[in-house]
Structure formats: C-alpha cells, structure tokens
Amino acid sequence: MKKIILILFLFLLLYSCYFIYNITETDKIYYTSIGDSISIIKDSDKLENIDEYNTIFTNKDYRIVDLLNTIKYNEEIEIEDNTVSIHQILKKSDVIILSIGMNDIYSKLNDNIKEIYTYINNMINNLEIILSEIDRYDHTQVFVLGYYNITNKHDDIYTYLNYKLKRITNKYEYQFIDLNEAFNKNPIYFEKNNNYYLSNKGYDKIMQLIVAKLKNN
C-alpha cells in the first residue's frame, strides 16, 4: 500500500512539474523582425511576455529581392561563434514583424514613375513569395508593415500599393499595419523632412500599434 501511495505521489509530482513547465514555456514569446530597419522595435522591453527579440536579419538597405534571396538560399549569419540561418529563426519565432519594400518604392518614385503599376505588381508578387515562405512555419502572429508617403504627391500610388499589400496579408491571415494612416505625413515621425527614415517617435508609434493588436488577440 505504501508503495502504491509513493508511486502515486511521485506521478503527481512529475505531472505538476511538467504542467508548470509547459505553462511557463507557453507564456514566453520569441519575437523577430525581418526586412528593413523600419521593422525594428527600438523599445523591445515593452513587448508582452518577451523571451527573446531577434533582429539579425534586418538591414536598412534591404530591398525585396534581398530578403527574398536571404530566405530562398537560407542565408546564415555568425553570432558569437554560432552560425544561425534565417530558416532557423523563422521556425523558432512566435511573432514576426516584417517591413520590406520602402527602399524599392522610394527609389522608383525618385527615378522614373513610368510603368509604376507594373513595378508595384512585381513588388507584390515577390512579397507574396516571402509571405508563403514565412507561412511554412507555425507562428502566433505575423505583422506586415504598410508603406507610408511623406510627400504631397503620389497618394494614389500609395493607396494602390497598400491595397495590394493588405490583400495578400489577409490571404495568409496576418495582421496588416497601416502606417500611412498612422503617420499621416506628420513630420514628428520622421528623422528628416525629405526622408522616410523614422524618428524615435515613429518607432514608438509602430510599437504602440503592435502592442495594441497583441492585446486584442
């Protein structure tokens, strides 16, 4: 009888430890930003239940083709004598924040807007390939940051671009963040008047939008 009681006690103890461990592990969230520097959360400590926050596959000069090739060829980066691939990071991530394409669209608009809608459609096609690659893995949330206009022209182009981006974002049941509406060309969100690089207030605004969506889900 004592042996049976002891076995039951040990079983309950092990089960309790396992249960507590799973709850603890579930509460931890691994965040990742990929793409250009707009995707980076500057004050990441304010993210909910953060376990780790990864930004190694972000670059302010990234264009869509750069990120596409990084994922396609499973690019690796060495960190503290360890080699990490983007597929490993995508697989590990619970929440992904993606921003890519601002360099593409601003470069095109500053150069030549001839056949701009064909150019945008090609952008979106490549973006959908990126989203389909991300969709291979199991994530809690994926946030896709929209494009924003800092000028008093080309509003129709940005409306079309964000419309197309939101459609493919919804297709994968990801969260679209409308930065054009959020920033509304307010200069406090930008580093310089003639540049789309963000000020600290711009980064704070993105963080607020993401945290609000996380709380509502």
mmCIF file of C-alpha atoms in Angstrom:
data_model
loop_
_atom_site.group_PDB
_atom_site.id
_atom_site.type_symbol
_atom_site.label_atom_id
_atom_site.label_comp_id
_atom_site.label_asym_id
_atom_site.label_seq_id
_atom_site.Cartn_x
_atom_site.Cartn_y
_atom_site.Cartn_z
ATOM 1 C CA MET A 1 0.000 0.000 0.000
ATOM 2 C CA LYS A 2 2.821 2.370 0.909
ATOM 3 C CA LYS A 3 4.485 1.624 -2.424
ATOM 4 C CA ILE A 4 1.307 2.470 -4.284
ATOM 5 C CA ILE A 5 0.938 5.759 -2.373
ATOM 6 C CA LEU A 6 4.593 6.594 -3.061
ATOM 7 C CA ILE A 7 4.200 5.858 -6.777
ATOM 8 C CA LEU A 8 1.056 7.997 -6.958
ATOM 9 C CA PHE A 9 2.825 10.806 -5.121
ATOM 10 C CA LEU A 10 5.783 10.707 -7.494
ATOM 11 C CA PHE A 11 3.470 10.596 -10.503
ATOM 12 C CA LEU A 12 1.529 13.641 -9.299
ATOM 13 C CA LEU A 13 4.756 15.484 -8.531
ATOM 14 C CA LEU A 14 6.151 14.828 -12.009
ATOM 15 C CA TYR A 15 2.873 15.774 -13.650
ATOM 16 C CA SER A 16 2.739 19.035 -11.678
ATOM 17 C CA CYS A 17 6.298 19.912 -12.685
ATOM 18 C CA TYR A 18 5.518 19.130 -16.319
ATOM 19 C CA PHE A 19 2.321 21.197 -16.196
ATOM 20 C CA ILE A 20 4.066 24.198 -14.620
ATOM 21 C CA TYR A 21 6.931 23.927 -17.117
ATOM 22 C CA ASN A 22 4.540 23.956 -20.061
ATOM 23 C CA ILE A 23 2.663 26.976 -18.778
ATOM 24 C CA THR A 24 5.935 28.833 -18.264
ATOM 25 C CA GLU A 25 7.205 27.914 -21.717
ATOM 26 C CA THR A 26 3.941 28.852 -23.389
ATOM 27 C CA ASP A 27 3.976 32.314 -21.826
ATOM 28 C CA LYS A 28 7.373 33.117 -23.303
ATOM 29 C CA ILE A 29 7.289 34.759 -26.714
ATOM 30 C CA TYR A 30 10.135 34.826 -29.225
ATOM 31 C CA TYR A 31 9.909 37.978 -31.362
ATOM 32 C CA THR A 32 11.673 38.518 -34.681
ATOM 33 C CA SER A 33 11.944 41.498 -37.009
ATOM 34 C CA ILE A 34 12.962 40.868 -40.617
ATOM 35 C CA GLY A 35 13.439 43.122 -43.628
ATOM 36 C CA ASP A 36 14.440 46.776 -43.491
ATOM 37 C CA SER A 37 15.129 48.802 -40.356
ATOM 38 C CA ILE A 38 11.518 50.034 -40.112
ATOM 39 C CA SER A 39 10.611 46.616 -38.707
ATOM 40 C CA ILE A 40 12.870 47.059 -35.655
ATOM 41 C CA ILE A 41 11.192 47.684 -32.308
ATOM 42 C CA LYS A 42 13.510 50.083 -30.501
ATOM 43 C CA ASP A 43 11.995 49.713 -27.028
ATOM 44 C CA SER A 44 11.501 45.955 -27.175
ATOM 45 C CA ASP A 45 11.209 45.611 -23.380
ATOM 46 C CA LYS A 46 7.644 46.862 -23.726
ATOM 47 C CA LEU A 47 6.644 43.857 -25.827
ATOM 48 C CA GLU A 48 4.443 41.422 -23.929
ATOM 49 C CA ASN A 49 5.953 38.285 -22.332
ATOM 50 C CA ILE A 50 9.162 38.713 -24.264
ATOM 51 C CA ASP A 51 11.609 35.828 -24.098
ATOM 52 C CA GLU A 52 13.970 36.972 -26.842
ATOM 53 C CA TYR A 53 13.948 39.555 -29.618
ATOM 54 C CA ASN A 54 15.905 38.927 -32.814
ATOM 55 C CA THR A 55 16.855 41.496 -35.453
ATOM 56 C CA ILE A 56 19.848 39.838 -37.141
ATOM 57 C CA PHE A 57 18.063 39.561 -40.494
ATOM 58 C CA THR A 58 17.258 43.265 -40.787
ATOM 59 C CA ASN A 59 19.165 45.818 -42.830
ATOM 60 C CA LYS A 60 18.224 49.415 -43.594
ATOM 61 C CA ASP A 61 19.330 48.933 -47.215
ATOM 62 C CA TYR A 62 17.342 45.740 -47.825
ATOM 63 C CA ARG A 63 15.127 45.599 -50.871
ATOM 64 C CA ILE A 64 12.505 42.942 -51.521
ATOM 65 C CA VAL A 65 14.863 40.889 -53.687
ATOM 66 C CA ASP A 66 17.476 40.903 -50.900
ATOM 67 C CA LEU A 67 15.093 39.426 -48.347
ATOM 68 C CA LEU A 68 13.686 37.030 -50.939
ATOM 69 C CA ASN A 69 17.163 35.665 -51.694
ATOM 70 C CA THR A 70 18.049 35.539 -47.996
ATOM 71 C CA ILE A 71 15.084 33.235 -47.408
ATOM 72 C CA LYS A 72 15.423 31.331 -50.691
ATOM 73 C CA TYR A 73 19.062 30.421 -50.066
ATOM 74 C CA ASN A 74 18.646 30.130 -46.285
ATOM 75 C CA GLU A 75 21.313 32.717 -45.535
ATOM 76 C CA GLU A 76 23.425 32.164 -42.436
ATOM 77 C CA ILE A 77 24.943 34.714 -40.044
ATOM 78 C CA GLU A 78 27.608 34.004 -37.469
ATOM 79 C CA ILE A 79 26.866 35.303 -33.976
ATOM 80 C CA GLU A 80 29.170 34.669 -31.038
ATOM 81 C CA ASP A 81 30.812 31.700 -32.766
ATOM 82 C CA ASN A 82 27.408 30.225 -33.621
ATOM 83 C CA THR A 83 26.002 30.038 -37.137
ATOM 84 C CA VAL A 84 22.300 30.847 -37.406
ATOM 85 C CA SER A 85 20.187 30.578 -40.556
ATOM 86 C CA ILE A 86 17.067 32.556 -41.343
ATOM 87 C CA HIS A 87 15.022 29.364 -41.567
ATOM 88 C CA GLN A 88 16.050 28.517 -38.004
ATOM 89 C CA ILE A 89 14.951 31.945 -36.842
ATOM 90 C CA LEU A 90 11.631 31.755 -38.712
ATOM 91 C CA LYS A 91 10.923 28.326 -37.262
ATOM 92 C CA LYS A 92 11.688 29.491 -33.723
ATOM 93 C CA SER A 93 9.708 32.740 -33.870
ATOM 94 C CA ASP A 94 6.291 33.172 -32.280
ATOM 95 C CA VAL A 95 5.772 36.729 -33.507
ATOM 96 C CA ILE A 96 7.280 38.137 -36.704
ATOM 97 C CA ILE A 97 7.364 41.800 -37.699
ATOM 98 C CA LEU A 98 8.011 42.304 -41.412
ATOM 99 C CA SER A 99 8.815 45.509 -43.263
ATOM 100 C CA ILE A 100 10.251 45.403 -46.762
ATOM 101 C CA GLY A 101 9.872 47.443 -49.932
ATOM 102 C CA MET A 102 10.228 51.061 -48.788
ATOM 103 C CA ASN A 103 13.622 51.253 -50.479
ATOM 104 C CA ASP A 104 12.083 49.803 -53.645
ATOM 105 C CA ILE A 105 9.181 52.209 -53.950
ATOM 106 C CA TYR A 106 11.083 55.376 -52.987
ATOM 107 C CA SER A 107 13.907 54.541 -55.381
ATOM 108 C CA LYS A 108 11.396 54.058 -58.192
ATOM 109 C CA LEU A 109 9.462 57.246 -57.447
ATOM 110 C CA ASN A 110 12.659 59.304 -57.255
ATOM 111 C CA ASP A 111 13.861 57.883 -60.545
ATOM 112 C CA ASN A 112 11.051 57.317 -63.030
ATOM 113 C CA ILE A 113 7.401 56.502 -62.436
ATOM 114 C CA LYS A 114 6.930 55.082 -65.906
ATOM 115 C CA GLU A 115 5.016 51.791 -65.691
ATOM 116 C CA ILE A 116 4.779 52.280 -61.915
ATOM 117 C CA TYR A 117 1.793 49.947 -61.519
ATOM 118 C CA THR A 118 3.587 47.128 -63.316
ATOM 119 C CA TYR A 119 6.506 47.761 -60.987
ATOM 120 C CA ILE A 120 4.205 47.609 -57.937
ATOM 121 C CA ASN A 121 2.596 44.383 -59.118
ATOM 122 C CA ASN A 122 6.043 42.808 -59.405
ATOM 123 C CA MET A 123 6.821 44.015 -55.885
ATOM 124 C CA ILE A 124 3.653 42.420 -54.554
ATOM 125 C CA ASN A 125 4.295 39.138 -56.386
ATOM 126 C CA ASN A 126 7.712 38.851 -54.753
ATOM 127 C CA LEU A 127 6.260 39.849 -51.395
ATOM 128 C CA GLU A 128 3.716 37.065 -51.667
ATOM 129 C CA ILE A 129 6.544 34.578 -52.176
ATOM 130 C CA ILE A 130 8.122 35.869 -48.956
ATOM 131 C CA LEU A 131 4.819 35.520 -47.072
ATOM 132 C CA SER A 132 4.348 31.994 -48.403
ATOM 133 C CA GLU A 133 7.826 31.086 -47.123
ATOM 134 C CA ILE A 134 7.003 32.530 -43.700
ATOM 135 C CA ASP A 135 3.730 30.598 -43.746
ATOM 136 C CA ARG A 136 5.633 27.300 -43.846
ATOM 137 C CA TYR A 137 6.221 27.717 -40.123
ATOM 138 C CA ASP A 138 3.841 27.953 -37.199
ATOM 139 C CA HIS A 139 3.597 31.472 -35.756
ATOM 140 C CA THR A 140 1.303 33.111 -33.219
ATOM 141 C CA GLN A 141 1.221 36.407 -35.112
ATOM 142 C CA VAL A 142 2.812 37.946 -38.192
ATOM 143 C CA PHE A 143 2.654 41.732 -38.567
ATOM 144 C CA VAL A 144 3.190 43.225 -42.019
ATOM 145 C CA LEU A 145 4.009 46.934 -42.012
ATOM 146 C CA GLY A 146 2.450 49.012 -44.770
ATOM 147 C CA TYR A 147 4.011 51.767 -46.856
ATOM 148 C CA TYR A 148 3.804 55.441 -45.969
ATOM 149 C CA ASN A 149 4.058 58.589 -48.021
ATOM 150 C CA ILE A 150 5.992 61.605 -46.709
ATOM 151 C CA THR A 151 5.272 63.869 -49.690
ATOM 152 C CA ASN A 152 2.271 65.760 -51.036
ATOM 153 C CA LYS A 153 2.182 63.725 -54.230
ATOM 154 C CA HIS A 154 1.711 60.099 -55.317
ATOM 155 C CA ASP A 155 -1.111 59.444 -52.814
ATOM 156 C CA ASP A 156 -2.894 57.335 -55.433
ATOM 157 C CA ILE A 157 0.207 55.155 -55.854
ATOM 158 C CA TYR A 158 0.479 54.515 -52.114
ATOM 159 C CA THR A 159 -3.223 53.778 -51.869
ATOM 160 C CA TYR A 160 -2.877 51.153 -54.592
ATOM 161 C CA LEU A 161 0.308 49.684 -53.113
ATOM 162 C CA ASN A 162 -1.157 49.338 -49.619
ATOM 163 C CA TYR A 163 -4.381 47.908 -51.025
ATOM 164 C CA LYS A 164 -2.427 45.170 -52.794
ATOM 165 C CA LEU A 165 -0.234 44.502 -49.766
ATOM 166 C CA LYS A 166 -3.229 44.296 -47.423
ATOM 167 C CA ARG A 167 -4.928 41.784 -49.738
ATOM 168 C CA ILE A 168 -2.053 39.314 -49.674
ATOM 169 C CA THR A 169 -1.560 39.905 -45.928
ATOM 170 C CA ASN A 170 -5.202 38.997 -45.285
ATOM 171 C CA LYS A 171 -4.853 35.962 -47.539
ATOM 172 C CA TYR A 172 -2.393 34.470 -45.060
ATOM 173 C CA GLU A 173 -4.430 35.731 -42.100
ATOM 174 C CA TYR A 174 -1.630 38.007 -40.966
ATOM 175 C CA GLN A 175 -2.009 41.467 -39.413
ATOM 176 C CA PHE A 176 -1.611 44.490 -41.697
ATOM 177 C CA ILE A 177 -0.359 47.678 -40.000
ATOM 178 C CA ASP A 178 -1.469 50.779 -41.924
ATOM 179 C CA LEU A 179 1.476 53.125 -41.349
ATOM 180 C CA ASN A 180 0.271 55.598 -43.975
ATOM 181 C CA GLU A 181 -2.815 56.253 -41.908
ATOM 182 C CA ALA A 182 -0.954 56.120 -38.595
ATOM 183 C CA PHE A 183 1.757 58.601 -39.582
ATOM 184 C CA ASN A 184 -0.470 60.790 -41.782
ATOM 185 C CA LYS A 185 2.637 62.665 -43.069
ATOM 186 C CA ASN A 186 3.268 64.111 -39.604
ATOM 187 C CA PRO A 187 6.942 65.224 -39.584
ATOM 188 C CA ILE A 188 7.439 64.258 -35.925
ATOM 189 C CA TYR A 189 7.560 60.620 -37.027
ATOM 190 C CA PHE A 190 10.456 61.122 -39.452
ATOM 191 C CA GLU A 191 14.147 61.741 -38.993
ATOM 192 C CA LYS A 192 14.257 64.383 -41.742
ATOM 193 C CA ASN A 193 11.630 66.231 -43.759
ATOM 194 C CA ASN A 194 12.729 64.777 -47.084
ATOM 195 C CA ASN A 195 13.490 61.237 -45.929
ATOM 196 C CA TYR A 196 11.329 58.320 -44.848
ATOM 197 C CA TYR A 197 13.740 57.140 -42.118
ATOM 198 C CA LEU A 198 11.914 57.134 -38.792
ATOM 199 C CA SER A 199 12.486 59.258 -35.706
ATOM 200 C CA ASN A 200 12.211 57.713 -32.239
ATOM 201 C CA LYS A 201 8.584 58.849 -32.181
ATOM 202 C CA GLY A 202 7.993 56.942 -35.415
ATOM 203 C CA TYR A 203 9.400 53.744 -33.931
ATOM 204 C CA ASP A 204 7.387 54.315 -30.746
ATOM 205 C CA LYS A 205 4.210 54.663 -32.811
ATOM 206 C CA ILE A 206 4.798 51.319 -34.534
ATOM 207 C CA MET A 207 5.449 49.642 -31.204
ATOM 208 C CA GLN A 208 2.210 51.055 -29.797
ATOM 209 C CA LEU A 209 0.219 49.752 -32.779
ATOM 210 C CA ILE A 210 1.712 46.260 -32.474
ATOM 211 C CA VAL A 211 1.264 46.062 -28.686
ATOM 212 C CA ALA A 212 -2.373 47.150 -29.068
ATOM 213 C CA LYS A 213 -3.031 44.404 -31.623
ATOM 214 C CA LEU A 214 -1.299 41.811 -29.444
ATOM 215 C CA LYS A 215 -3.558 42.743 -26.518
ATOM 216 C CA ASN A 216 -6.678 42.410 -28.683
ATOM 217 C CA ASN A 217 -5.804 38.856 -29.759
#
